[in-house]
CSV table of C-alpha atoms in Angstrom, one decimal:
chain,number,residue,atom,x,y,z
A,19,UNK,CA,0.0,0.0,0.0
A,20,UNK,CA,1.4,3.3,-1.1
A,21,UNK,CA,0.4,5.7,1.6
A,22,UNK,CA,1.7,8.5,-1.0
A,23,UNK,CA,-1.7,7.9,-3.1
A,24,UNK,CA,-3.8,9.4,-0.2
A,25,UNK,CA,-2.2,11.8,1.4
A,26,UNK,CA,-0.5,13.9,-1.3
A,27,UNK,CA,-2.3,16.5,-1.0
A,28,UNK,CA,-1.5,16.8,3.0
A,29,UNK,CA,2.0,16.5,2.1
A,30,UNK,CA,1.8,19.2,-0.8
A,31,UNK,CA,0.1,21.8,1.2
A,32,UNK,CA,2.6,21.3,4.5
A,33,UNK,CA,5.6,21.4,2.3
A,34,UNK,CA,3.9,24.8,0.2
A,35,UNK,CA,3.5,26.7,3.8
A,36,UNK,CA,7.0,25.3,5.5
A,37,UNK,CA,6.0,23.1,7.9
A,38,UNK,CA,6.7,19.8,6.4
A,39,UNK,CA,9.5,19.2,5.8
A,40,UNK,CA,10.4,22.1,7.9
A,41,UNK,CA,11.7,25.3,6.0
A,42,UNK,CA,11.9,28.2,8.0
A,43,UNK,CA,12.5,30.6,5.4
A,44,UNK,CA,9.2,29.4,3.2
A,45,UNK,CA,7.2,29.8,7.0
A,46,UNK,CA,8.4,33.4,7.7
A,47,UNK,CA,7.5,34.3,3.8
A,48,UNK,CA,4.2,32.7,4.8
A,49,UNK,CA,3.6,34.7,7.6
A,50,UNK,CA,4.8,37.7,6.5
A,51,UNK,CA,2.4,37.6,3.6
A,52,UNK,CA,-0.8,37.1,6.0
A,53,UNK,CA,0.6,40.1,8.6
A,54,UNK,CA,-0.1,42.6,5.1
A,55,UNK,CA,-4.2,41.8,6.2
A,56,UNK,CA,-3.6,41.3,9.9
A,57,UNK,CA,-2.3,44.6,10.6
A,58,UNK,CA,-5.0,46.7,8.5
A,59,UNK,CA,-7.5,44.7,10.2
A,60,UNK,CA,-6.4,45.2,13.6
A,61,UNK,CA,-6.2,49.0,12.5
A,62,UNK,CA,-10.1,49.0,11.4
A,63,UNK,CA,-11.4,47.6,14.5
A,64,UNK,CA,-9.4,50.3,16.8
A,65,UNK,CA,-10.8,52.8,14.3
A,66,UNK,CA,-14.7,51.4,14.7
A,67,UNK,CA,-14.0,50.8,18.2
A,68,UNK,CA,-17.4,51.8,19.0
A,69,UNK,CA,-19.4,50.5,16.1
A,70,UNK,CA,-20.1,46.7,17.4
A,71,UNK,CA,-21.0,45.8,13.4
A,72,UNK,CA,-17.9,46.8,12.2
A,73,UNK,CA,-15.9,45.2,15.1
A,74,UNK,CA,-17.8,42.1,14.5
A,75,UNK,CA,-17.3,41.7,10.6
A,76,UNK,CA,-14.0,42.2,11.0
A,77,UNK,CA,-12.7,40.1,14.3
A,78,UNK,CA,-14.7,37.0,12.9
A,79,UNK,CA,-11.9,37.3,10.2
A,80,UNK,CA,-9.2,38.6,12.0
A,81,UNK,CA,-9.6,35.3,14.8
A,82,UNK,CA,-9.5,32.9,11.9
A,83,UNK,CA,-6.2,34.4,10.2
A,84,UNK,CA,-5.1,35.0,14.3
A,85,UNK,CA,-5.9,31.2,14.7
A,86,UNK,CA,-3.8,29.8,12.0
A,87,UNK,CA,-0.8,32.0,13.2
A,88,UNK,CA,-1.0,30.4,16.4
A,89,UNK,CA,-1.1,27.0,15.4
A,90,UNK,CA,1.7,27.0,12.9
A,91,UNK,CA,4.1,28.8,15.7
A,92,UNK,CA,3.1,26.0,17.9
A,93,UNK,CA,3.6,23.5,14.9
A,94,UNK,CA,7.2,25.1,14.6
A,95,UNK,CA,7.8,25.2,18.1
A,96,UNK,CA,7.6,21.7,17.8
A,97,UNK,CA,8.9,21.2,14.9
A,98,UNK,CA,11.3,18.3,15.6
A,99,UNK,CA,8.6,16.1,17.5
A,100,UNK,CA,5.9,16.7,14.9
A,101,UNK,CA,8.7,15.7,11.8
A,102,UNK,CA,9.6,12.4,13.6
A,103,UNK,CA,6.0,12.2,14.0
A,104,UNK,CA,4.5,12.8,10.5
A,105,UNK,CA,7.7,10.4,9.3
A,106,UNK,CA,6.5,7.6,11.1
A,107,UNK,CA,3.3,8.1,9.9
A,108,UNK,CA,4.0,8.3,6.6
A,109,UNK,CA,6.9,5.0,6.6
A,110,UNK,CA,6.7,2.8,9.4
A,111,UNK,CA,2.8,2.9,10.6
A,112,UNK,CA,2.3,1.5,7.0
A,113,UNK,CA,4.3,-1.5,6.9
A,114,UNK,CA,2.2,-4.2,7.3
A,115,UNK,CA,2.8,-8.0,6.7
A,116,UNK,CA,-1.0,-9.3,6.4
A,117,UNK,CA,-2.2,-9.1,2.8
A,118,UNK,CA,-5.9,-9.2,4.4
A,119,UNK,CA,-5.8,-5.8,6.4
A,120,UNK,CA,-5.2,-3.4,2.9
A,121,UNK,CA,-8.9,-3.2,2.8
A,122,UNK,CA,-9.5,-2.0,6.5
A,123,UNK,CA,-6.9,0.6,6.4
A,124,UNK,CA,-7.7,2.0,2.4
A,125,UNK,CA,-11.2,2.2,4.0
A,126,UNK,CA,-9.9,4.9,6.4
A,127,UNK,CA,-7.2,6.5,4.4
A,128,UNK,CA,-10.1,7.1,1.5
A,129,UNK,CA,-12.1,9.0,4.1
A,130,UNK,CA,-8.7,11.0,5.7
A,131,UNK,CA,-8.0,12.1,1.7
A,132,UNK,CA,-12.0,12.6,1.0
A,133,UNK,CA,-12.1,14.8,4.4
A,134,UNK,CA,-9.3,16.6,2.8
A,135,UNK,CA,-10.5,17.6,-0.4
A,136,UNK,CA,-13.8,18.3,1.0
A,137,UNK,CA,-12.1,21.0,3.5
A,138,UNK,CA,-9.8,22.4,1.3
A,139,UNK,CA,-13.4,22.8,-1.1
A,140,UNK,CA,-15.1,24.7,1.5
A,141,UNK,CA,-11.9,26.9,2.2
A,142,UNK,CA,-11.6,28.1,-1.4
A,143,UNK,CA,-15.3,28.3,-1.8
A,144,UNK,CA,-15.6,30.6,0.8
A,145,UNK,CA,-12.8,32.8,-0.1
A,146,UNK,CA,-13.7,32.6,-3.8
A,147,UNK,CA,-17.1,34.9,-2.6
A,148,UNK,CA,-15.0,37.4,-0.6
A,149,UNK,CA,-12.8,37.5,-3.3
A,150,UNK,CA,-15.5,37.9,-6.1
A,151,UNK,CA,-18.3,39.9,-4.1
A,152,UNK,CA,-16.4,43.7,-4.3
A,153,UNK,CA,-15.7,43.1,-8.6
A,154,UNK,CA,-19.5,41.7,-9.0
A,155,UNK,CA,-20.3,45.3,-6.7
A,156,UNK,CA,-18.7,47.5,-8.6
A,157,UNK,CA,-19.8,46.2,-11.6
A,158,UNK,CA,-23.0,46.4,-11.3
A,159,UNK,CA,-22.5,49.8,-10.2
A,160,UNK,CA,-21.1,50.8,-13.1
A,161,UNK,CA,-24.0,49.5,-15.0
A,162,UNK,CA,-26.4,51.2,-12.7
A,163,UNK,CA,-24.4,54.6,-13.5
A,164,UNK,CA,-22.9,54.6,-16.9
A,165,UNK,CA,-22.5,58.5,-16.5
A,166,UNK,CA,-20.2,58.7,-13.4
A,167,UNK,CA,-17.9,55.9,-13.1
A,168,UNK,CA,-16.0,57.8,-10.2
A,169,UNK,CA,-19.1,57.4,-7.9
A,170,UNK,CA,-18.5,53.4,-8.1
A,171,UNK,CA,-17.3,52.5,-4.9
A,172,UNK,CA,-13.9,50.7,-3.9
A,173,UNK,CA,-14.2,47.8,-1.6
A,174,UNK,CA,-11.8,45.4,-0.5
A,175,UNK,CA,-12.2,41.5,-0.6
A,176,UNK,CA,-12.0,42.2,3.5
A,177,UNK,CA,-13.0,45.0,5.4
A,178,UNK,CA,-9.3,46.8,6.5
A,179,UNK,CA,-8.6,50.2,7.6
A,180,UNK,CA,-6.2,51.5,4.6
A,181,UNK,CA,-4.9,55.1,3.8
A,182,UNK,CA,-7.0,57.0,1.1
A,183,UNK,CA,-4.4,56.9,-1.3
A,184,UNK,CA,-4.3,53.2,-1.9
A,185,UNK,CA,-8.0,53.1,-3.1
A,186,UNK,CA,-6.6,54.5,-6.4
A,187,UNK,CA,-4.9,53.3,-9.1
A,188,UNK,CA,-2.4,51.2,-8.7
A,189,UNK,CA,-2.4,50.8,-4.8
A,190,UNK,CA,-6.2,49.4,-4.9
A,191,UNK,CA,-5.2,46.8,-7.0
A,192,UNK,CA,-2.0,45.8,-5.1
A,193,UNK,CA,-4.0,45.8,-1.6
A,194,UNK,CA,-6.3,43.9,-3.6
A,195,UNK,CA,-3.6,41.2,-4.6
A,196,UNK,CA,-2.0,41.1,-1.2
A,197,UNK,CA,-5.6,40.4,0.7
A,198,UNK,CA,-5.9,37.7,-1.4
A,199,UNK,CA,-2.4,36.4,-1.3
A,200,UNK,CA,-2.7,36.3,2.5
A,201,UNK,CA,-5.5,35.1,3.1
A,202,UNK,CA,-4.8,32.4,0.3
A,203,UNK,CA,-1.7,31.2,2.5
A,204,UNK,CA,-4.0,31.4,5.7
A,205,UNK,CA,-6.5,29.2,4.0
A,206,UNK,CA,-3.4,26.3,2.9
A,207,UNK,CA,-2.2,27.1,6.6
A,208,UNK,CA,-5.3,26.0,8.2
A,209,UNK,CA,-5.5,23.3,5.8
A,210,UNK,CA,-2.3,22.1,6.3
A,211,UNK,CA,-2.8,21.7,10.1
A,212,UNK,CA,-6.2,20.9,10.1
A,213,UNK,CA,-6.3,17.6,7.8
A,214,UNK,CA,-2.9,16.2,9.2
A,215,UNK,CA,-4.9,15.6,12.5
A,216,UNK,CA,-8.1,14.5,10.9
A,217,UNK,CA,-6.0,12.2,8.7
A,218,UNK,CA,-3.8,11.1,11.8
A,219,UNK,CA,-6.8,10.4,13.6
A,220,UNK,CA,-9.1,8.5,10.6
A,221,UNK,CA,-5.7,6.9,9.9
A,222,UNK,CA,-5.5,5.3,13.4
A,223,UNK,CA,-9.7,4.3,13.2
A,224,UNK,CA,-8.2,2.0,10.4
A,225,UNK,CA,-5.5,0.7,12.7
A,226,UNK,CA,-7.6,-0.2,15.4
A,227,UNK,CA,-10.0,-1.8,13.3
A,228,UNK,CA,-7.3,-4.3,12.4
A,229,UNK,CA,-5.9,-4.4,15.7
A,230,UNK,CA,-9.4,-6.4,16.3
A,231,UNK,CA,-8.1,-9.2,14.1
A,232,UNK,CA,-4.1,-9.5,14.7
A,233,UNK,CA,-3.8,-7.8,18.3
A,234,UNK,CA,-1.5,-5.6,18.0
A,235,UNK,CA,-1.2,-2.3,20.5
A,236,UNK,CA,-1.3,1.2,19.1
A,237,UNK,CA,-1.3,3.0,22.2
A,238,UNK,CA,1.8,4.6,21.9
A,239,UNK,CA,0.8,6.2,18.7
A,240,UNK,CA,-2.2,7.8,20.2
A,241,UNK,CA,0.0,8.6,22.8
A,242,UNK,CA,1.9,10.8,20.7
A,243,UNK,CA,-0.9,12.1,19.0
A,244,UNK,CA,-2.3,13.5,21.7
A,245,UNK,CA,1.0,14.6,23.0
A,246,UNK,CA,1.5,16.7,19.8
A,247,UNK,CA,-2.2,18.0,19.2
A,248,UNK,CA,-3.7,18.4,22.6
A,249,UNK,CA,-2.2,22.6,22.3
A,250,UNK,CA,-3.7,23.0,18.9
A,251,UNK,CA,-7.1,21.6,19.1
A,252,UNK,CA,-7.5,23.4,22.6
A,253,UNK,CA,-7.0,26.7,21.0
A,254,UNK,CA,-9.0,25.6,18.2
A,255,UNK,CA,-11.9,24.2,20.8
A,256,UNK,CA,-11.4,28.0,22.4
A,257,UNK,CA,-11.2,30.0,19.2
A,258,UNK,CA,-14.6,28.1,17.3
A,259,UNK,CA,-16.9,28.9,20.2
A,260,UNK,CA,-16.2,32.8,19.4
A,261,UNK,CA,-16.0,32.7,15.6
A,262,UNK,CA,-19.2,30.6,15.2
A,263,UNK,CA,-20.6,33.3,17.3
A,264,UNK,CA,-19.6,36.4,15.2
A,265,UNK,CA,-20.3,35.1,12.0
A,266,UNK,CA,-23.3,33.6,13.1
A,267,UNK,CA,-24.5,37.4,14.1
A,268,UNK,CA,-23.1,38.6,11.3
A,269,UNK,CA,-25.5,36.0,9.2
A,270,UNK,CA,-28.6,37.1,11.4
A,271,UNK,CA,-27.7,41.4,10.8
A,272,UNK,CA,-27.7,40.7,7.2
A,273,UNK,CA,-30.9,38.6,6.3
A,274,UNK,CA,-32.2,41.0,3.9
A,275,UNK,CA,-28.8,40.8,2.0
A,276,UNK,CA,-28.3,38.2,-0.2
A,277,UNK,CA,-24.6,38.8,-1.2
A,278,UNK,CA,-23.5,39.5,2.2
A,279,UNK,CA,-25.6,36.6,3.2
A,280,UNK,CA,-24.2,34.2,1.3
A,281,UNK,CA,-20.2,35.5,2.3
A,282,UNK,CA,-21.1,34.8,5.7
A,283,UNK,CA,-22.9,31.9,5.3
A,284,UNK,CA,-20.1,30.1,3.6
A,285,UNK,CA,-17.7,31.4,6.7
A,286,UNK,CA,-20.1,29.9,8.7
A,287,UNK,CA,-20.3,26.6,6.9
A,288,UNK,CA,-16.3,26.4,7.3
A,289,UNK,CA,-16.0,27.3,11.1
A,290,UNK,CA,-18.5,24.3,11.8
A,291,UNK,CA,-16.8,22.3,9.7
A,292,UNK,CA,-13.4,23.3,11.0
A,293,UNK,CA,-15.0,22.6,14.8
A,294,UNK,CA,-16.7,18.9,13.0
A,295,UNK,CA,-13.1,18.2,11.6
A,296,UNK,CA,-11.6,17.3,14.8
A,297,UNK,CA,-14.6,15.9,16.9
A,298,UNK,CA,-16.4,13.3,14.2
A,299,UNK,CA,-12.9,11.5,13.7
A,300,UNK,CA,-12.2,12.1,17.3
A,301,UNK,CA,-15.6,10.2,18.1
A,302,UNK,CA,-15.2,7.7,15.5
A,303,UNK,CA,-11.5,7.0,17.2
A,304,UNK,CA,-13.0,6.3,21.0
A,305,UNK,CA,-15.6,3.9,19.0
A,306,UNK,CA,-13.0,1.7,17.5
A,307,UNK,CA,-10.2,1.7,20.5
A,308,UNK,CA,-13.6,0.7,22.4
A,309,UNK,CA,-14.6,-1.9,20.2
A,310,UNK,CA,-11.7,-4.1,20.5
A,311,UNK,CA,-12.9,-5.1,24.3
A,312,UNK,CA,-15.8,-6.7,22.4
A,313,UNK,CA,-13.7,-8.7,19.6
A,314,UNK,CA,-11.0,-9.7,22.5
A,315,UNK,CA,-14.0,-11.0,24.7
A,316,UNK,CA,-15.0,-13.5,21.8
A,317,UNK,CA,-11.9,-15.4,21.5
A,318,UNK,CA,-11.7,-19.1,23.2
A,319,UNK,CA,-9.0,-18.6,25.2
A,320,UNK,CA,-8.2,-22.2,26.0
A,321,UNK,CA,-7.3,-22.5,22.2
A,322,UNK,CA,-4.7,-19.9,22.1
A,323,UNK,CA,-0.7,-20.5,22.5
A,324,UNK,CA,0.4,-18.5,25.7
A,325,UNK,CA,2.2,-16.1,24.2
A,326,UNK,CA,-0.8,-14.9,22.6
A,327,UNK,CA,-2.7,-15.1,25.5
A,328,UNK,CA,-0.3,-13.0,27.2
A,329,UNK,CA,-0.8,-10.5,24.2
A,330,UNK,CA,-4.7,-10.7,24.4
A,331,UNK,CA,-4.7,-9.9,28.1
A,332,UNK,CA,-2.7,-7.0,27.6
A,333,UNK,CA,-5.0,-5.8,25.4
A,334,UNK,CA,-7.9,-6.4,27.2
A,335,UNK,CA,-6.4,-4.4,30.2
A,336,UNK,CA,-5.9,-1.5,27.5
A,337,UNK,CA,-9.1,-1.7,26.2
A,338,UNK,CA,-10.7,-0.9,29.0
A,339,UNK,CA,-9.8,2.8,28.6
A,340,UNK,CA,-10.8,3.7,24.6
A,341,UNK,CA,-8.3,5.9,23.0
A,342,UNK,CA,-9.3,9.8,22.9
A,343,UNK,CA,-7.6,13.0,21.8
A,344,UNK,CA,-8.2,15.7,23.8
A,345,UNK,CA,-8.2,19.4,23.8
A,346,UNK,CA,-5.4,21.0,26.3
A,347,UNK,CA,-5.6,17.8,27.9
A,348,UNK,CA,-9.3,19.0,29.2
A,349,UNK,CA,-12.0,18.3,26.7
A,350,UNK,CA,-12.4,15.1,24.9
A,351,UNK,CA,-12.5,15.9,20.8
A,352,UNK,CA,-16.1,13.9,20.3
A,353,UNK,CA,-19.5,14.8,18.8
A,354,UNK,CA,-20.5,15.3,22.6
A,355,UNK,CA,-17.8,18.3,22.8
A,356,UNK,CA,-18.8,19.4,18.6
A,357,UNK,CA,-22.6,19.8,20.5
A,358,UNK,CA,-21.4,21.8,23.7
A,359,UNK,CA,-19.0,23.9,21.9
A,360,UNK,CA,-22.2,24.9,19.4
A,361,UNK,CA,-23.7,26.0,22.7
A,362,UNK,CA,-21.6,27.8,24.5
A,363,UNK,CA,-21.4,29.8,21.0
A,364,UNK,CA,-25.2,30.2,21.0
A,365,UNK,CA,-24.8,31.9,24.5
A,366,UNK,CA,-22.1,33.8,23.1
A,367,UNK,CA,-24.9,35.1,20.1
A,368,UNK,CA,-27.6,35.5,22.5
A,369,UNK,CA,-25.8,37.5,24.9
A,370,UNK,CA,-24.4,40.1,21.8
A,371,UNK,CA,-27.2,39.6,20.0
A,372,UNK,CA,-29.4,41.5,23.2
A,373,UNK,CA,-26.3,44.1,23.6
A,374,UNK,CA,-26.5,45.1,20.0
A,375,UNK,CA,-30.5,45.4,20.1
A,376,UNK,CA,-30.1,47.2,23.3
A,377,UNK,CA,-27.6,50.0,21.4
């Protein structure tokens, strides 16, 4: 089984933004290139203080591109764990003997590369609309006002506090570029961290299924696993809660328009899905690790060599405890945690919704 064939496209995207194999020099370009939004953003919403719209447009976007700054200077800080990591994933976690497990584990490695594709999707399709929605804008205004093309108004892909000169000719179009050069990279920089987890985790589903037939232990993997992620997904876990929240006001403020509707909407769409990413294949990993108990309990025991025994009993002691991945060591990555992080963000939008009817 060439593991290659499904997980190019993690490998392409890590090795595009730096972080696998690590190249410090690609990273800091990387970064650099998605401070040219950060810091005009930052800018607006010390501007707008005082306007709660504005402040929310604008952070919803500013936490996402803040979010995959932080969890790429984790990912560098550790850098040499997470290489020795990724290479065992990608060499000796694949060398299998059996013949009769390549089904079981191509199962699990089709859904880690289908979760892939559909992310990376929903990434470009949102930024495609806040790319496309100011040229569609001014378009149309220019057909509304044939006379007076200087009345067509400028806007920028993202909402930024810029000085007046660079919404002419040929600053607009460069700020144009750069917001979507940075927020391009942010998008492959979320991608590139978000689906190596998902992957790692689906990956390890498949693993445990066939540790039900051939006994073998993979606790030490998952050991690492949540050794290296715990950091990320807990800022993740923190982070989702407040962005589902903003954009989700943002979505109920502009009901009655459809273009702005539909730009938040598909923000929306990814922020759940970002949340879903970690907690469905976190879910789906506590139901396999739990399920060998059940396939060890079957076996007739007085049939088995001793050494084997020996290995069974092992892993019945181990199954006991089903493998997890947790958040800051503090909240287990499951469908229960996907549910009470939607929550806590619904008391988030309740509680701004009433300030913001109350101003």
């Amino acid at each position: 089984m060439n593991i290659e064939n499904y997980t190019f496209i993690n490998q392409l995207v890590l090795k595009f933004v730096g972080l696998y194999p690590i190249n410090i020099t690609r990273y800091i370009i990387c970064i650099n290139c998605m401070l040219l939004i950060v810091i005009p953003l930052v800018a607006h919403i010390y501007k707008n203080w005082e306007n709660l719209n504005i402040i929310l447009e604008t952070s919803s976007v500013l936490l996402t591109i803040s979010l995959a700054l932080t969890k790429s200077l984790i990912w560098i800080f550790n850098r040499k764990e997470l290489e020795s990591f990724i290479d065992i994933m990608l060499t000796d976690y694949w060398k299998l003997v059996e013949p009769d497990v390549f089904t079981d584990l191509q199962k699990y490695a089709i859904y880690a590369k289908n979760v892939t594709k559909g992310y990376l999707f929903l990434i470009v399709n949102a930024l495609l609309f806040f790319y496309s929605l100011p040229v569609i804008d001014s378009f149309m205004s220019i057909i509304r006002d044939t006379n007076d093309n200087s009345t067509v108004p400028k806007n920028f892909p993202f909402v930024a506090s810029y000085p007046l000169t660079f919404y002419k000719f040929p600053f607009y179009e460069i700020v144009y570029i750069s917001q979507m050069l940075g927020t391009c990279i942010c998008g492959l920089m979320i991608v590139a961290t978000d689906t190596l987890i998902a992957s790692a985790l689906l990956h390890t589903c498949g693993h445990f299924k066939i540790l039900k037939r051939n006994l073998r232990q993979l606790d030490s993997f998952c050991s690492n696993m949540q050794k290296n992620f715990h950091s990320l997904l807990f800022v993740q876990t923190m982070a989702s809660s407040i962005i589902i929240c903003f954009i989700g006001l943002q979505v109920s403020m502009t009901l009655m328009d459809q273009s702005n509707l539909m730009k938040y909407a598909s923000h929306l769409m990814m922020a759940l899905f970002q949340l879903l990413l970690f907690c469905f294949p976190g879910d789906m990993l506590i139901s396999q690790s739990s399920s060998i108990s059940r396939a060890v309990y079957s076996i007739q025991w007085y049939k088995l060599p001793l050494f084997i025994k020996y290995e069974t009993s092992m892993i019945m002691l181990r199954s006991q405890k089903p493998s997890y991945i947790t958040a800051g060591k503090i909240y287990v990555m499951c469908l229960e945690s996907f549910s009470s992080t939607l929550s806590t963000a619904l008391s988030y939008f309740m509680m701004l919704r009433s300030f913001n009817l109350e101003a």
